[in-house]
Each structure stands twice: as structure tokens, then as C-alpha cells.
mmCIF file of C-alpha atoms and ligand atoms in Angstrom:
data_model
loop_
_atom_site.group_PDB
_atom_site.id
_atom_site.type_symbol
_atom_site.label_atom_id
_atom_site.label_comp_id
_atom_site.label_asym_id
_atom_site.label_seq_id
_atom_site.Cartn_x
_atom_site.Cartn_y
_atom_site.Cartn_z
ATOM 1 C CA MET N 1 -51.481 -31.296 40.648
ATOM 2 C CA LEU N 2 -47.729 -31.730 40.234
ATOM 3 C CA THR N 3 -45.397 -28.738 39.961
ATOM 4 C CA MET N 4 -41.649 -28.416 39.663
ATOM 5 C CA GLY N 5 -39.215 -25.780 40.942
ATOM 6 C CA VAL N 6 -35.682 -25.653 39.558
ATOM 7 C CA ASP N 7 -33.096 -23.466 41.298
ATOM 8 C CA ILE N 8 -30.113 -22.936 39.023
ATOM 9 C CA GLY N 9 -27.402 -21.474 41.220
ATOM 10 C CA SER N 10 -23.839 -20.379 40.596
ATOM 11 C CA THR N 11 -22.428 -23.631 42.002
ATOM 12 C CA ALA N 12 -25.308 -26.119 42.375
ATOM 13 C CA SER N 13 -28.579 -26.994 40.602
ATOM 14 C CA LYS N 14 -31.552 -28.047 42.689
ATOM 15 C CA ALA N 15 -34.987 -29.407 41.646
ATOM 16 C CA VAL N 16 -38.118 -30.221 43.634
ATOM 17 C CA ILE N 17 -41.432 -31.765 42.550
ATOM 18 C CA LEU N 18 -44.447 -30.972 44.745
ATOM 19 C CA GLU N 19 -47.858 -32.611 44.860
ATOM 20 C CA ASP N 20 -50.655 -30.056 45.401
ATOM 21 C CA GLY N 21 -48.145 -27.629 46.913
ATOM 22 C CA LYS N 22 -47.862 -29.842 49.992
ATOM 23 C CA ARG N 23 -45.969 -33.088 49.584
ATOM 24 C CA ILE N 24 -42.398 -33.273 48.271
ATOM 25 C CA MET N 25 -42.340 -36.043 45.636
ATOM 26 C CA ALA N 26 -38.714 -35.499 44.550
ATOM 27 C CA ARG N 27 -35.732 -33.439 45.694
ATOM 28 C CA GLN N 28 -32.521 -33.546 43.721
ATOM 29 C CA LEU N 29 -29.239 -31.664 43.845
ATOM 30 C CA VAL N 30 -26.383 -31.717 41.362
ATOM 31 C CA ALA N 31 -23.209 -29.951 42.460
ATOM 32 C CA ALA N 32 -22.838 -28.081 39.160
ATOM 33 C CA GLY N 33 -24.487 -24.732 38.489
ATOM 34 C CA THR N 34 -25.466 -22.521 35.591
ATOM 35 C CA GLY N 35 -23.716 -23.045 32.274
ATOM 36 C CA THR N 36 -22.908 -26.693 33.059
ATOM 37 C CA ARG N 37 -24.646 -30.086 32.678
ATOM 38 C CA GLY N 38 -26.161 -29.415 36.181
ATOM 39 C CA PRO N 39 -29.573 -27.921 35.263
ATOM 40 C CA ALA N 40 -30.479 -30.571 32.637
ATOM 41 C CA GLU N 41 -29.252 -33.379 34.897
ATOM 42 C CA VAL N 42 -31.110 -32.254 38.013
ATOM 43 C CA TYR N 43 -34.326 -31.821 35.987
ATOM 44 C CA LYS N 44 -34.051 -35.361 34.585
ATOM 45 C CA LYS N 45 -33.215 -36.877 37.981
ATOM 46 C CA ALA N 46 -36.190 -35.185 39.663
ATOM 47 C CA LEU N 47 -38.612 -36.583 37.037
ATOM 48 C CA GLU N 48 -37.054 -40.037 37.519
ATOM 49 C CA GLU N 49 -37.299 -39.863 41.319
ATOM 50 C CA ALA N 50 -40.986 -38.909 41.180
ATOM 51 C CA GLY N 51 -41.570 -41.524 38.441
ATOM 52 C CA VAL N 52 -43.393 -39.045 36.188
ATOM 53 C CA GLU N 53 -43.139 -37.603 32.658
ATOM 54 C CA ARG N 54 -42.802 -33.900 31.881
ATOM 55 C CA SER N 55 -46.380 -33.924 30.480
ATOM 56 C CA GLN N 56 -47.682 -34.793 33.981
ATOM 57 C CA ILE N 57 -46.133 -31.635 35.488
ATOM 58 C CA THR N 58 -48.586 -28.730 35.344
ATOM 59 C CA ARG N 59 -45.927 -26.008 35.529
ATOM 60 C CA VAL N 60 -42.162 -25.660 35.894
ATOM 61 C CA VAL N 61 -40.776 -22.486 37.492
ATOM 62 C CA ALA N 62 -37.060 -21.685 37.334
ATOM 63 C CA THR N 63 -35.210 -19.487 39.795
ATOM 64 C CA GLY N 64 -31.616 -18.684 40.737
ATOM 65 C CA TYR N 65 -28.706 -17.072 38.975
ATOM 66 C CA GLY N 66 -29.112 -19.148 35.770
ATOM 67 C CA ARG N 67 -32.931 -19.064 35.597
ATOM 68 C CA LEU N 68 -33.105 -17.116 32.326
ATOM 69 C CA ASN N 69 -31.277 -19.835 30.381
ATOM 70 C CA PHE N 70 -33.465 -22.799 31.316
ATOM 71 C CA ALA N 71 -35.628 -23.682 28.289
ATOM 72 C CA GLN N 72 -37.771 -26.307 30.091
ATOM 73 C CA ALA N 73 -39.309 -23.691 32.423
ATOM 74 C CA ASP N 74 -42.750 -22.157 31.851
ATOM 75 C CA ARG N 75 -41.874 -19.153 33.994
ATOM 76 C CA GLU N 76 -38.957 -17.662 35.908
ATOM 77 C CA LEU N 77 -38.950 -15.858 39.232
ATOM 78 C CA SER N 78 -36.310 -14.111 41.356
ATOM 79 C CA GLU N 79 -34.512 -16.216 43.947
ATOM 80 C CA VAL N 80 -35.379 -13.705 46.666
ATOM 81 C CA SER N 81 -39.131 -14.403 46.334
ATOM 82 C CA CYS N 82 -38.543 -18.149 46.020
ATOM 83 C CA HIS N 83 -36.214 -18.418 49.032
ATOM 84 C CA GLY N 84 -38.713 -16.543 51.220
ATOM 85 C CA LYS N 85 -41.608 -18.761 50.141
ATOM 86 C CA GLY N 86 -39.587 -21.969 50.428
ATOM 87 C CA MET N 87 -38.373 -21.116 53.915
ATOM 88 C CA VAL N 88 -41.923 -20.376 55.156
ATOM 89 C CA PHE N 89 -42.888 -23.857 53.859
ATOM 90 C CA LEU N 90 -39.939 -25.410 55.787
ATOM 91 C CA CYS N 91 -40.317 -23.343 59.005
ATOM 92 C CA PRO N 92 -43.612 -21.407 59.114
ATOM 93 C CA GLN N 93 -42.505 -19.277 62.079
ATOM 94 C CA VAL N 94 -39.535 -17.747 60.180
ATOM 95 C CA ARG N 95 -39.474 -13.947 59.867
ATOM 96 C CA THR N 96 -35.842 -13.366 58.837
ATOM 97 C CA VAL N 97 -34.103 -15.530 56.241
ATOM 98 C CA ILE N 98 -30.334 -15.371 55.845
ATOM 99 C CA ASP N 99 -29.244 -17.091 52.656
ATOM 100 C CA ILE N 100 -25.597 -17.786 51.871
ATOM 101 C CA GLY N 101 -25.076 -19.356 48.467
ATOM 102 C CA GLY N 102 -22.075 -19.924 46.254
ATOM 103 C CA GLN N 103 -21.831 -16.417 44.929
ATOM 104 C CA ASP N 104 -23.936 -14.106 47.061
ATOM 105 C CA ALA N 105 -25.499 -13.601 50.471
ATOM 106 C CA LYS N 106 -28.814 -12.023 51.319
ATOM 107 C CA ALA N 107 -31.022 -11.173 54.269
ATOM 108 C CA LEU N 108 -34.811 -11.237 53.776
ATOM 109 C CA LEU N 109 -37.358 -9.777 56.138
ATOM 110 C CA LEU N 110 -40.820 -11.378 56.021
ATOM 111 C CA ASP N 111 -44.035 -9.871 57.357
ATOM 112 C CA ASP N 112 -46.338 -11.539 59.894
ATOM 113 C CA TRP N 113 -48.005 -13.512 57.096
ATOM 114 C CA GLY N 114 -44.698 -14.797 55.737
ATOM 115 C CA TYR N 115 -44.655 -12.516 52.664
ATOM 116 C CA LEU N 116 -41.486 -10.733 51.598
ATOM 117 C CA ASP N 117 -41.241 -7.267 53.157
ATOM 118 C CA HIS N 118 -37.755 -6.265 51.953
ATOM 119 C CA PHE N 119 -34.248 -7.630 51.468
ATOM 120 C CA ILE N 120 -30.567 -6.689 51.291
ATOM 121 C CA MET N 121 -28.094 -8.516 49.130
ATOM 122 C CA ASN N 122 -24.324 -8.724 48.700
ATOM 123 C CA ASP N 123 -23.449 -9.917 45.219
ATOM 124 C CA LYS N 124 -20.584 -7.519 44.627
ATOM 125 C CA CYS N 125 -17.894 -9.056 46.791
ATOM 126 C CA ALA N 126 -16.761 -12.660 47.361
ATOM 127 C CA ALA N 127 -16.148 -12.215 51.111
ATOM 128 C CA GLY N 128 -19.167 -13.589 52.973
ATOM 129 C CA THR N 129 -20.097 -16.162 50.310
ATOM 130 C CA GLY N 130 -19.608 -19.875 49.685
ATOM 131 C CA ARG N 131 -16.999 -19.023 47.051
ATOM 132 C CA PHE N 132 -14.862 -17.383 49.758
ATOM 133 C CA LEU N 133 -15.108 -20.485 51.975
ATOM 134 C CA GLU N 134 -14.239 -22.725 49.018
ATOM 135 C CA ALA N 135 -11.138 -20.610 48.243
ATOM 136 C CA MET N 136 -10.057 -20.776 51.891
ATOM 137 C CA SER N 137 -10.590 -24.550 52.011
ATOM 138 C CA ARG N 138 -8.260 -24.930 49.031
ATOM 139 C CA VAL N 139 -5.536 -22.858 50.712
ATOM 140 C CA LEU N 140 -5.918 -24.943 53.886
ATOM 141 C CA ASP N 141 -6.168 -28.228 51.931
ATOM 142 C CA VAL N 142 -9.397 -29.303 53.657
ATOM 143 C CA GLN N 143 -12.866 -30.198 52.326
ATOM 144 C CA VAL N 144 -15.440 -27.427 52.570
ATOM 145 C CA GLU N 145 -17.833 -29.996 54.116
ATOM 146 C CA ASP N 146 -15.330 -30.555 56.975
ATOM 147 C CA MET N 147 -14.884 -26.897 57.922
ATOM 148 C CA GLY N 148 -17.750 -26.929 60.460
ATOM 149 C CA MET N 149 -16.327 -29.930 62.298
ATOM 150 C CA LEU N 150 -12.799 -28.450 62.247
ATOM 151 C CA SER N 151 -13.943 -25.139 63.723
ATOM 152 C CA GLU N 152 -15.687 -26.978 66.574
ATOM 153 C CA ARG N 153 -12.270 -28.242 67.662
ATOM 154 C CA SER N 154 -10.780 -24.742 67.796
ATOM 155 C CA GLN N 155 -9.391 -23.585 71.154
ATOM 156 C CA ASN N 156 -8.410 -20.087 70.136
ATOM 157 C CA PRO N 157 -9.854 -18.725 66.861
ATOM 158 C CA VAL N 158 -7.428 -16.449 65.016
ATOM 159 C CA SER N 159 -8.583 -13.041 63.924
ATOM 160 C CA ILE N 160 -8.754 -12.589 60.146
ATOM 161 C CA SER N 161 -8.661 -8.848 59.642
ATOM 162 C CA SER N 162 -8.767 -8.595 55.821
ATOM 163 C CA THR N 163 -12.232 -7.810 54.529
ATOM 164 C CA CYS N 164 -11.183 -8.590 50.945
ATOM 165 C CA ALA N 165 -11.237 -12.262 49.835
ATOM 166 C CA VAL N 166 -7.928 -11.939 47.957
ATOM 167 C CA PHE N 167 -6.108 -10.360 50.906
ATOM 168 C CA ALA N 168 -7.707 -12.811 53.340
ATOM 169 C CA GLU N 169 -6.167 -15.654 51.316
ATOM 170 C CA SER N 170 -2.676 -14.155 51.809
ATOM 171 C CA GLU N 171 -3.459 -13.631 55.502
ATOM 172 C CA VAL N 172 -4.454 -17.300 55.899
ATOM 173 C CA ILE N 173 -1.222 -18.414 54.211
ATOM 174 C CA SER N 174 0.837 -16.241 56.547
ATOM 175 C CA ARG N 175 -1.101 -17.577 59.604
ATOM 176 C CA LEU N 176 -0.359 -21.130 58.472
ATOM 177 C CA SER N 177 3.331 -20.396 58.068
ATOM 178 C CA SER N 178 3.486 -18.788 61.519
ATOM 179 C CA GLY N 179 2.244 -22.087 63.035
ATOM 180 C CA GLU N 180 -1.431 -21.405 63.817
ATOM 181 C CA THR N 181 -3.562 -24.576 63.703
ATOM 182 C CA VAL N 182 -5.940 -25.267 60.809
ATOM 183 C CA GLU N 183 -8.801 -25.544 63.346
ATOM 184 C CA ASP N 184 -8.129 -22.045 64.753
ATOM 185 C CA ILE N 185 -7.759 -20.542 61.288
ATOM 186 C CA VAL N 186 -11.035 -22.136 60.073
ATOM 187 C CA ALA N 187 -12.831 -20.801 63.166
ATOM 188 C CA GLY N 188 -11.399 -17.334 62.411
ATOM 189 C CA ILE N 189 -12.593 -17.562 58.794
ATOM 190 C CA HIS N 190 -16.106 -18.400 60.021
ATOM 191 C CA VAL N 191 -16.118 -15.355 62.297
ATOM 192 C CA SER N 192 -15.025 -13.141 59.399
ATOM 193 C CA VAL N 193 -17.851 -14.491 57.155
ATOM 194 C CA ALA N 194 -20.369 -14.148 59.999
ATOM 195 C CA LYS N 195 -19.370 -10.511 60.623
ATOM 196 C CA LYS N 196 -19.870 -9.688 56.955
ATOM 197 C CA VAL N 197 -23.229 -11.488 56.588
ATOM 198 C CA SER N 198 -24.636 -10.424 59.952
ATOM 199 C CA GLY N 199 -24.202 -6.822 58.737
ATOM 200 C CA LEU N 200 -26.863 -7.576 56.091
ATOM 201 C CA ALA N 201 -29.196 -8.986 58.763
ATOM 202 C CA VAL N 202 -28.727 -5.883 60.936
ATOM 203 C CA ARG N 203 -29.409 -3.569 57.989
ATOM 204 C CA VAL N 204 -32.601 -5.459 57.082
ATOM 205 C CA GLY N 205 -33.784 -5.132 60.714
ATOM 206 C CA TYR N 206 -33.745 -8.854 61.604
ATOM 207 C CA ARG N 207 -36.308 -10.247 64.015
ATOM 208 C CA PRO N 208 -37.087 -13.739 65.301
ATOM 209 C CA GLN N 209 -37.470 -16.402 64.160
ATOM 210 C CA VAL N 210 -34.222 -16.209 62.216
ATOM 211 C CA ALA N 211 -33.408 -19.129 59.876
ATOM 212 C CA MET N 212 -30.691 -19.835 57.333
ATOM 213 C CA SER N 213 -30.992 -21.229 53.808
ATOM 214 C CA GLY N 214 -28.438 -22.078 51.114
ATOM 215 C CA GLY N 215 -25.650 -24.621 50.998
ATOM 216 C CA VAL N 216 -23.388 -22.747 53.420
ATOM 217 C CA ALA N 217 -25.999 -23.198 56.192
ATOM 218 C CA LYS N 218 -24.867 -26.847 56.274
ATOM 219 C CA ASN N 219 -21.673 -25.586 57.907
ATOM 220 C CA ARG N 220 -22.405 -25.672 61.668
ATOM 221 C CA GLY N 221 -19.407 -23.436 62.343
ATOM 222 C CA ILE N 222 -20.883 -20.643 60.223
ATOM 223 C CA VAL N 223 -24.290 -20.992 61.888
ATOM 224 C CA ARG N 224 -22.722 -20.857 65.362
ATOM 225 C CA ALA N 225 -20.630 -17.796 64.440
ATOM 226 C CA MET N 226 -23.766 -16.093 63.065
ATOM 227 C CA GLU N 227 -25.636 -16.876 66.304
ATOM 228 C CA GLN N 228 -22.807 -15.249 68.249
ATOM 229 C CA GLU N 229 -22.821 -12.134 66.061
ATOM 230 C CA LEU N 230 -26.616 -11.705 66.099
ATOM 231 C CA GLN N 231 -27.079 -12.963 69.678
ATOM 232 C CA CYS N 232 -30.068 -15.092 68.731
ATOM 233 C CA GLU N 233 -30.947 -18.680 67.879
ATOM 234 C CA ILE N 234 -30.860 -19.565 64.177
ATOM 235 C CA LEU N 235 -32.907 -22.437 62.730
ATOM 236 C CA VAL N 236 -31.499 -24.480 59.867
ATOM 237 C CA PRO N 237 -34.033 -26.757 58.177
ATOM 238 C CA GLU N 238 -32.759 -30.088 56.856
ATOM 239 C CA ASP N 239 -33.615 -28.976 53.305
ATOM 240 C CA CYS N 240 -31.850 -25.590 53.663
ATOM 241 C CA GLN N 241 -30.184 -25.834 50.238
ATOM 242 C CA MET N 242 -33.523 -26.753 48.560
ATOM 243 C CA ALA N 243 -35.449 -23.685 49.813
ATOM 244 C CA GLY N 244 -35.291 -21.788 46.493
ATOM 245 C CA ALA N 245 -36.459 -24.811 44.480
ATOM 246 C CA ILE N 246 -39.292 -25.483 46.958
ATOM 247 C CA GLY N 247 -40.396 -21.838 46.713
ATOM 248 C CA ALA N 248 -40.339 -22.030 42.899
ATOM 249 C CA ALA N 249 -42.444 -25.223 42.974
ATOM 250 C CA LEU N 250 -44.938 -23.461 45.296
ATOM 251 C CA PHE N 251 -45.209 -20.440 42.965
ATOM 252 C CA ALA N 252 -45.773 -22.934 40.129
ATOM 253 C CA CYS N 253 -49.005 -24.004 41.886
ATOM 254 C CA GLN N 254 -50.484 -20.483 41.620
HETATM 255 P P1 LIG O 1 -25.911 -21.474 44.671
HETATM 256 O O1 LIG O 1 -27.413 -21.494 44.617
HETATM 257 O O2 LIG O 1 -25.302 -20.116 44.509
HETATM 258 O O3 LIG O 1 -25.295 -22.492 43.762
HETATM 259 P P2 LIG O 1 -26.112 -22.991 47.141
HETATM 260 O O4 LIG O 1 -27.125 -22.397 48.051
HETATM 261 O O5 LIG O 1 -26.503 -24.204 46.380
HETATM 262 O O6 LIG O 1 -25.544 -21.860 46.162
HETATM 263 O O7 LIG O 1 -24.831 -23.286 48.014
HETATM 264 C C1 LIG O 1 -23.616 -23.656 47.414
HETATM 265 C C2 LIG O 1 -22.520 -23.418 48.410
HETATM 266 O O8 LIG O 1 -22.760 -24.246 49.544
HETATM 267 C C3 LIG O 1 -21.141 -23.785 47.860
HETATM 268 O O9 LIG O 1 -20.260 -22.709 48.089
HETATM 269 C C4 LIG O 1 -20.757 -25.012 48.690
HETATM 270 O O10 LIG O 1 -19.382 -25.044 48.949
HETATM 271 C C5 LIG O 1 -21.566 -24.842 49.974
HETATM 272 N N1 LIG O 1 -21.883 -26.147 50.580
HETATM 273 C C6 LIG O 1 -22.638 -27.121 50.039
HETATM 274 N N2 LIG O 1 -22.703 -28.186 50.871
HETATM 275 C C7 LIG O 1 -21.966 -27.865 51.966
HETATM 276 C C8 LIG O 1 -21.636 -28.550 53.185
HETATM 277 N N3 LIG O 1 -22.079 -29.784 53.444
HETATM 278 N N4 LIG O 1 -20.875 -27.893 54.087
HETATM 279 C C9 LIG O 1 -20.445 -26.641 53.838
HETATM 280 N N5 LIG O 1 -20.705 -25.951 52.717
HETATM 281 C C10 LIG O 1 -21.457 -26.542 51.788
#
């Protein structure tokens, strides 16, 4: 049986095709989210990669911020359930999932069988999300993909005290003009994001194994800063950004 999961996020669309809920036949990502060409494109590319027609897919489940507007789906499910399920598929020993996406951050606690126990989410404020890091990268004139590497070169991270994304932007500009290095400022930004997101993990009652999902988990600097804040090791599976789509494809098997 072939199933498809499509995760339509605020900034990226992801699609996965699974065979019998076990083998990944296709994984595609288009860096364009809900309301763009992203969802239709990622869907088409996933079918092409697996070399199958829509009629061969038993069920398509959509998840993510834009899941309600995806006509090709048979069913839609919340991203919280899908991220939990997808992360258990990628690292079975996970009990706490920290997901940082483009527009929100969440901490999920799973029970001993890998089922969702409860979760806490921040979708009210840009600080502690991928959007915040993207805004900071623009101010610093660096690529968001390079921020992890830049922070690793930092000798003396600056402290970013503003908890509001708009004020933090002004603070970064003033740090730049007072001669702080880009590396130290990026490292400071990572600490500020980690402080915000680790608060969610503390409130959810995090326990090992902790793992991160979402596109921001690809930033090693963020992961390291989170490890420092939580004082524990954090796993990041290779397919961290595909976790929601994998979870949706698994639910599509049921
Ligand atoms: P959403 O589902 O909300 O669209 P994702 O989980 O797909 O979010 O993550 C998107 C975020 O991940 C964006 O803010 C993007 O800048 C960030 N991101 C993607 N790839 C990388 C990377 N290689 N390094 C750092 N950040 C990344």
C-alpha cells in the first residue's frame, strides 16, 4: 500500500510517499509554503520521484498550517499529531520533540509508547521561530543556512536582551554599528532563540530522549544553544524537516 503525507507549512511544503508505512519511496521539499505554488509543486514532484500516479496512492493526508486548503487530500490532521508520529518513526527512542518551524515553535511530550501525551506551542510571537532568524539574517546580510557555521566561529557571543523580534532587530543593528562581529551577534541570536524555545520544553516537562524537528533544526548553532539551555543531548534526524509529512503518511496507512 502506498500513502502520501503533505505538510503545508508557513514557509515550506513537504511531501513523503511511504510503502506499507515502512519504506520512504519519495521525499520532496519546496521552499514555498501555503498560498503559493509550493503545495501543488511538492505533490507533483513526490509522485514523479516515486514513479506513480495519484490513483496508485491509497490515501493522502495533509497537515501543517495550510492543510485545510489542499484539495488533493483525503483527510487533514493537526501538525502536532503528525510531528510526534513522524519523529517516532525517525528516532523510536524520542520522548520529547522540539519543533521550530517558520512561524511557530512547539514542545511535544510523548508517552512510553511514543503517543502524544501533551504539548505547548508558541504561535503568537515571532521571537523563537524561523521567521525571527530569517529577519535577523537579512539585517546581518548573511544566508540563514550559514548562521550555524558562523556561530561556531564565535569567541564571545553578545547578549541580545530584547524579547521582542522587532526590538531585537534594532538591537542587532546597534550591535553591528558598535563594532561587534557578525559571528558573535549570530551566536547571541541563537542563545536568545534557545532561551525562548527551551521555556516551552521546560513547561511541557521534557525528558530524554529529546529530539528536534523542523527546518530550524538544520542550524547546528541553534541545536547547540538548546543543548546548553536544557543541559541534555538533542538528536536531530537527517529528515528533521520532513517529520510532519512522514507522520501524515503514517496516519494515511490507518
Ligand atoms: P514550516 O513548516 O512552518 O514551513 P519548516 O519546518 O519547514 O517550517 O522550517 C522552515 C524554516 O526552517 C524557515 O524559517 C527556514 O529559514 C529554516 N531553515 C530551512 N533550512 C535551513 C537550514 N539549512 N539552516 C537553517 N535554517 C533553515
